[in-house]
């Protein structure tokens, strides 16, 4: 099984094509990121397990505690026009690492708790969902 | 495993992959808007195992890293996306090394497999949440994967360059 090892040893670290393809891939994805965020969100929709459980307008500072299970929860905070997850006791706490956001179509996801927060712009059809 | 030396070497790669995984799990995400993404240095050891000892041993290192990593970091749930993602990226690596290498470089294979890893994670999230919204993360995660793959690809390449053949040829 030394053949692949020897082959890699003798290979060049990158090919000329890589200098084109890889930066192109990075640029294309960066562009896609930029195009997919129109900005200007006005309210946040909170989905638990696919169902809309709460709508929080971003202009009102508020807190919403979502209970996933016995003792397992996420605290969703709207402050200063942005929404974030201020506390979570899920397995990975990735949801708490999202920077507070107010960009429309941006989202915050807590996968272990099946929680999805989506920021929307424009008119809000609901005054509040409980 | 043909010899006990090889068994020990693969075991060491598995341990290194696990250590890298644990350390990275303590670090903040790589890009501010790409939460949960890491450089993935543990994949350097999986790739190294693939190049040095072949796909079966690489698969072993991957499984050990995912299984023990999830248990040690207290997040067994992560297996749901980390194992499929690891398997997908290993599969792509194996295919590329077998079929396309050396027409493609180590760097290219690393980038492709890192991007595949991340996209698979998004697919698993989509399967669980059943909301198309998660697909918005594909570009984010592709960019993160391209960067991560570049770094890990460089690590793999220069590690292989530096390793003397008589040391690993067991």
Short mmCIF file of C-alpha atoms in Angstrom, two decimals:
data_model
loop_
_atom_site.label_atom_id
_atom_site.label_comp_id
_atom_site.label_asym_id
_atom_site.label_seq_id
_atom_site.Cartn_x
_atom_site.Cartn_y
_atom_site.Cartn_z
CA UNK A 1 0.00 0.00 0.00
CA UNK A 2 3.01 2.26 -0.28
CA UNK A 3 2.17 3.21 -3.85
CA UNK A 4 -0.29 5.99 -3.02
CA UNK A 5 2.10 7.27 -0.39
CA UNK A 6 4.92 7.46 -2.89
CA UNK A 7 2.64 8.98 -5.49
CA UNK A 8 1.56 11.74 -3.12
CA UNK A 9 5.15 12.37 -2.10
CA UNK A 10 6.10 12.92 -5.69
CA UNK A 11 3.08 15.04 -6.58
CA UNK A 12 2.96 18.79 -6.68
CA UNK A 13 1.01 20.43 -3.81
CA UNK A 14 -1.40 22.06 -6.22
CA UNK A 15 -2.00 22.20 -9.95
CA UNK A 16 -2.43 25.24 -12.13
CA UNK A 17 -6.12 24.43 -12.42
CA UNK A 18 -6.45 24.61 -8.64
CA UNK A 19 -5.39 28.26 -8.67
CA UNK A 20 -8.46 28.85 -10.80
CA UNK A 21 -11.06 26.44 -9.47
CA UNK A 22 -10.61 26.92 -5.75
CA UNK A 23 -10.66 30.74 -5.64
CA UNK A 24 -13.56 30.62 -8.10
CA UNK A 25 -15.46 28.32 -5.77
CA UNK A 26 -14.78 30.65 -2.85
CA UNK A 27 -15.85 33.68 -4.84
CA UNK A 28 -18.99 32.01 -6.12
CA UNK A 29 -20.07 30.97 -2.64
CA UNK A 30 -19.22 34.40 -1.21
CA UNK A 31 -21.33 35.97 -3.93
CA UNK A 32 -24.18 33.58 -3.21
CA UNK A 33 -24.01 34.49 0.47
CA UNK A 34 -24.16 38.17 -0.39
CA UNK A 35 -27.07 37.75 -2.81
CA UNK A 36 -29.09 35.64 -0.40
CA UNK A 37 -29.21 38.30 2.31
CA UNK A 38 -31.41 41.20 1.31
CA UNK A 39 -31.15 42.76 4.73
CA UNK A 40 -33.76 44.68 6.68
CA UNK A 41 -35.65 42.18 8.79
CA UNK A 42 -38.63 43.27 10.83
CA UNK A 43 -39.77 40.19 12.70
CA UNK A 44 -38.56 36.76 13.68
CA UNK A 45 -40.51 33.55 13.20
CA UNK A 46 -39.79 30.77 15.63
CA UNK A 47 -40.39 27.25 14.41
CA UNK A 48 -40.31 24.22 16.66
CA UNK A 49 -40.28 20.88 14.88
CA UNK A 50 -41.54 22.55 11.72
CA UNK A 51 -44.45 24.35 13.36
CA UNK A 52 -44.60 28.10 13.85
CA UNK A 53 -44.86 28.67 17.59
CA UNK A 54 -44.07 32.34 17.98
CA UNK A 55 -43.59 35.54 16.08
CA UNK A 56 -41.45 38.21 17.66
CA UNK A 57 -41.24 41.70 16.18
CA UNK A 58 -37.68 42.95 16.20
CA UNK A 59 -38.52 46.45 17.33
CA UNK A 60 -39.69 45.29 20.75
CA UNK A 61 -37.11 43.99 23.21
CA UNK A 62 -38.43 40.70 24.49
CA UNK A 63 -37.52 37.23 25.58
CA UNK A 64 -39.12 33.95 24.65
CA UNK A 65 -38.35 30.72 26.40
CA UNK A 66 -38.80 27.65 24.26
CA UNK A 67 -39.08 24.41 26.16
CA UNK A 68 -37.94 21.48 24.13
CA UNK A 69 -38.30 18.93 26.85
CA UNK A 70 -38.15 18.48 30.60
CA UNK A 71 -35.56 21.02 31.63
CA UNK A 72 -34.24 21.48 28.09
CA UNK A 73 -34.78 24.96 26.75
CA UNK A 74 -33.62 27.77 24.51
CA UNK A 75 -34.03 31.40 25.44
CA UNK A 76 -34.60 33.56 22.38
CA UNK A 77 -33.88 37.22 22.97
CA UNK A 78 -34.77 40.22 20.87
CA UNK A 79 -32.65 43.19 21.87
CA UNK A 80 -31.62 46.30 20.01
CA UNK A 81 -33.46 45.21 16.90
CA UNK A 82 -31.65 41.88 16.64
CA UNK A 83 -32.55 38.35 17.57
CA UNK A 84 -30.28 35.78 19.12
CA UNK A 85 -30.31 32.74 21.34
CA UNK A 86 -29.04 33.95 24.69
CA UNK A 87 -29.21 30.63 26.49
CA UNK A 88 -29.45 27.03 25.46
CA UNK A 89 -28.81 23.75 27.19
CA UNK A 90 -28.72 21.64 24.07
CA UNK A 91 -25.91 19.21 23.34
CA UNK A 92 -23.78 21.43 21.13
CA UNK A 93 -24.85 25.03 21.90
CA UNK A 94 -24.05 26.04 18.33
CA UNK A 95 -27.22 28.11 18.40
CA UNK A 96 -25.73 30.43 21.03
CA UNK A 97 -22.73 31.16 18.83
CA UNK A 98 -24.72 32.90 16.13
CA UNK A 99 -24.13 36.67 16.21
CA UNK A 100 -27.37 38.60 16.84
CA UNK A 101 -29.02 39.15 13.49
CA UNK A 102 -31.58 41.39 11.88
CA UNK A 103 -31.06 40.38 8.27
CA UNK A 104 -34.13 39.08 6.50
CA UNK A 105 -33.99 35.40 5.50
CA UNK A 106 -31.15 34.77 7.94
CA UNK A 107 -31.77 31.99 10.40
CA UNK A 108 -30.64 30.56 13.68
CA UNK A 109 -30.88 26.83 14.09
CA UNK A 110 -30.73 24.58 17.11
CA UNK A 111 -30.58 21.16 15.57
CA UNK A 112 -30.79 19.01 18.73
CA UNK A 113 -33.89 20.93 19.79
CA UNK A 114 -35.32 21.16 16.28
CA UNK A 115 -35.60 24.91 16.66
CA UNK A 116 -35.43 27.22 13.67
CA UNK A 117 -35.63 31.01 13.94
CA UNK A 118 -36.13 32.83 10.66
CA UNK A 119 -35.92 36.58 10.29
CA UNK A 120 -38.40 38.03 7.84
CA UNK A 121 -38.75 41.48 6.38
CA UNK A 122 -41.82 43.33 5.28
CA UNK A 123 -45.29 43.18 6.75
CA UNK A 124 -46.06 40.74 9.48
CA UNK A 125 -49.42 38.98 9.04
CA UNK A 126 -49.70 38.00 12.68
CA UNK A 127 -49.72 40.31 15.67
CA UNK A 128 -48.40 37.45 17.71
CA UNK A 129 -48.65 33.72 17.78
CA UNK A 130 -48.92 31.82 20.99
CA UNK B 1 -3.87 -5.11 9.63
CA UNK B 2 -0.86 -6.99 8.53
CA UNK B 3 1.41 -6.35 11.48
CA UNK B 4 1.21 -5.17 15.03
CA UNK B 5 3.33 -2.16 14.13
CA UNK B 6 0.73 -1.11 11.62
CA UNK B 7 -2.02 -1.67 14.15
CA UNK B 8 -0.22 0.62 16.56
CA UNK B 9 0.36 3.25 13.87
CA UNK B 10 -3.30 3.31 12.89
CA UNK B 11 -4.24 3.45 16.55
CA UNK B 12 -2.01 6.43 16.99
CA UNK B 13 -3.58 8.19 14.01
CA UNK B 14 -6.98 7.51 15.53
CA UNK B 15 -5.86 8.96 18.86
CA UNK B 16 -4.44 12.04 17.12
CA UNK B 17 -7.66 12.52 15.17
CA UNK B 18 -9.62 12.29 18.41
CA UNK B 19 -7.38 14.81 20.19
CA UNK B 20 -7.62 17.23 17.27
CA UNK B 21 -11.39 16.85 17.31
CA UNK B 22 -11.64 17.52 21.04
CA UNK B 23 -9.43 20.60 20.90
CA UNK B 24 -11.32 22.01 17.95
CA UNK B 25 -14.65 21.48 19.67
CA UNK B 26 -13.51 23.99 22.28
CA UNK B 27 -12.66 26.65 19.74
CA UNK B 28 -15.16 29.18 18.32
CA UNK B 29 -16.44 28.71 14.78
CA UNK B 30 -14.10 29.40 11.91
CA UNK B 31 -16.18 32.11 10.25
CA UNK B 32 -18.42 34.31 12.35
CA UNK B 33 -21.48 33.69 10.23
CA UNK B 34 -20.80 29.99 9.72
CA UNK B 35 -21.52 28.55 13.14
CA UNK B 36 -20.43 25.05 13.89
CA UNK B 37 -17.77 25.01 11.18
CA UNK B 38 -14.21 24.17 12.06
CA UNK B 39 -11.00 23.74 10.15
CA UNK B 40 -11.32 20.03 10.83
CA UNK B 41 -7.76 19.05 11.62
CA UNK B 42 -8.95 15.59 12.61
CA UNK B 43 -9.64 14.97 8.93
CA UNK B 44 -5.93 15.48 8.29
CA UNK B 45 -5.30 12.26 10.21
CA UNK B 46 -8.05 10.41 8.41
CA UNK B 47 -6.60 11.49 5.05
CA UNK B 48 -3.11 10.62 6.21
CA UNK B 49 -4.31 7.15 7.18
CA UNK B 50 -5.94 6.80 3.79
CA UNK B 51 -2.75 7.70 1.97
CA UNK B 52 -0.46 5.65 4.21
CA UNK B 53 -2.51 2.57 4.98
CA UNK B 54 -5.56 2.55 2.77
CA UNK B 55 -9.30 2.97 2.99
CA UNK B 56 -10.18 0.32 5.55
CA UNK B 57 -7.85 1.75 8.16
CA UNK B 58 -8.95 5.27 7.27
CA UNK B 59 -12.55 4.23 7.85
CA UNK B 60 -11.54 2.85 11.21
CA UNK B 61 -9.89 6.11 12.21
CA UNK B 62 -12.99 8.01 11.09
CA UNK B 63 -15.39 5.83 13.07
CA UNK B 64 -13.24 5.95 16.19
CA UNK B 65 -12.94 9.71 15.92
CA UNK B 66 -16.68 10.23 15.46
CA UNK B 67 -17.83 7.71 18.04
CA UNK B 68 -15.40 8.55 20.82
CA UNK B 69 -15.41 12.23 19.96
CA UNK B 70 -19.15 12.44 20.40
CA UNK B 71 -19.02 10.58 23.70
CA UNK B 72 -16.08 12.54 25.12
CA UNK B 73 -17.51 15.90 24.15
CA UNK B 74 -20.81 14.95 25.69
CA UNK B 75 -22.73 15.42 22.48
CA UNK B 76 -23.93 12.06 21.21
CA UNK B 77 -26.44 13.86 19.03
CA UNK B 78 -23.60 15.11 16.83
CA UNK B 79 -23.19 11.57 15.48
CA UNK B 80 -26.35 12.20 13.51
CA UNK B 81 -24.56 14.60 11.19
CA UNK B 82 -20.85 14.00 11.84
CA UNK B 83 -20.83 10.33 10.87
CA UNK B 84 -22.67 10.70 7.54
CA UNK B 85 -20.59 13.77 6.74
CA UNK B 86 -17.35 11.97 7.56
CA UNK B 87 -18.39 8.94 5.53
CA UNK B 88 -19.33 11.07 2.54
CA UNK B 89 -16.07 13.00 2.59
CA UNK B 90 -14.05 9.81 3.01
CA UNK B 91 -15.92 8.18 0.14
CA UNK B 92 -15.21 11.14 -2.12
CA UNK B 93 -11.54 11.11 -1.09
CA UNK B 94 -11.24 7.41 -1.80
CA UNK B 95 -12.86 7.79 -5.22
CA UNK B 96 -10.69 10.74 -6.14
CA UNK B 97 -7.45 9.17 -4.94
CA UNK B 98 -8.24 5.94 -6.74
CA UNK B 99 -9.57 7.37 -9.98
CA UNK B 100 -8.47 10.94 -10.46
CA UNK B 101 -5.16 11.25 -8.64
CA UNK B 102 -2.57 12.40 -9.72
CA UNK B 103 -4.49 14.31 -12.38
CA UNK B 104 -5.94 16.22 -9.45
CA UNK B 105 -3.86 17.44 -6.56
CA UNK B 106 -4.02 16.62 -2.87
CA UNK B 107 -5.26 20.16 -2.30
CA UNK B 108 -8.13 19.69 -4.72
CA UNK B 109 -9.20 16.41 -3.13
CA UNK B 110 -9.08 17.98 0.32
CA UNK B 111 -11.22 20.92 -0.75
CA UNK B 112 -13.78 18.73 -2.49
CA UNK B 113 -14.04 16.35 0.42
CA UNK B 114 -14.32 19.20 2.94
CA UNK B 115 -17.12 20.81 0.93
CA UNK B 116 -18.86 17.43 0.64
CA UNK B 117 -18.53 16.98 4.37
CA UNK B 118 -20.23 20.28 5.07
CA UNK B 119 -22.96 19.86 2.47
CA UNK B 120 -23.78 16.45 3.89
CA UNK B 121 -24.23 18.06 7.30
CA UNK B 122 -26.70 20.52 5.78
CA UNK B 123 -28.55 17.65 4.10
CA UNK B 124 -28.83 15.83 7.42
CA UNK B 125 -30.13 19.01 9.05
CA UNK B 126 -32.63 19.37 6.25
CA UNK B 127 -33.75 15.78 6.69
CA UNK B 128 -34.30 16.33 10.40
CA UNK B 129 -35.95 19.74 10.34
CA UNK B 130 -37.77 19.33 7.06
CA UNK B 131 -37.48 23.02 6.33
CA UNK B 132 -36.06 24.28 3.05
CA UNK B 133 -34.71 27.31 4.93
CA UNK B 134 -31.63 25.33 5.99
CA UNK B 135 -30.54 25.14 2.37
CA UNK B 136 -29.64 28.82 2.65
CA UNK B 137 -26.57 27.56 4.46
CA UNK B 138 -25.17 25.76 1.43
CA UNK B 139 -23.11 28.74 0.16
CA UNK B 140 -21.90 29.58 3.66
CA UNK B 141 -20.81 26.06 4.32
CA UNK B 142 -19.23 25.72 0.87
CA UNK B 143 -17.04 28.74 1.50
CA UNK B 144 -16.08 27.40 4.92
CA UNK B 145 -15.30 24.02 3.38
CA UNK B 146 -13.15 25.55 0.65
CA UNK B 147 -11.08 27.38 3.25
CA UNK B 148 -10.88 24.40 5.59
CA UNK B 149 -9.99 22.05 2.74
CA UNK B 150 -7.17 24.32 1.66
CA UNK B 151 -5.67 24.34 5.14
CA UNK B 152 -6.08 20.62 5.75
CA UNK B 153 -4.90 19.77 2.25
CA UNK B 154 -1.69 21.67 2.86
CA UNK B 155 -1.25 19.83 6.16
CA UNK B 156 -1.77 16.42 4.55
CA UNK B 157 0.56 17.15 1.66
CA UNK B 158 3.42 18.50 3.72
CA UNK B 159 3.02 15.77 6.31
CA UNK B 160 3.39 13.11 3.61
CA UNK B 161 6.33 15.00 2.15
CA UNK B 162 8.04 15.04 5.53
CA UNK B 163 7.41 11.43 6.54
CA UNK B 164 10.29 9.10 5.68
CA UNK B 165 9.15 5.99 3.88
CA UNK B 166 10.94 3.53 6.11
CA UNK B 167 9.04 4.90 9.10
CA UNK B 168 5.56 4.30 7.83
CA UNK B 169 6.09 1.33 5.58
CA UNK B 170 5.07 -1.41 7.96
#
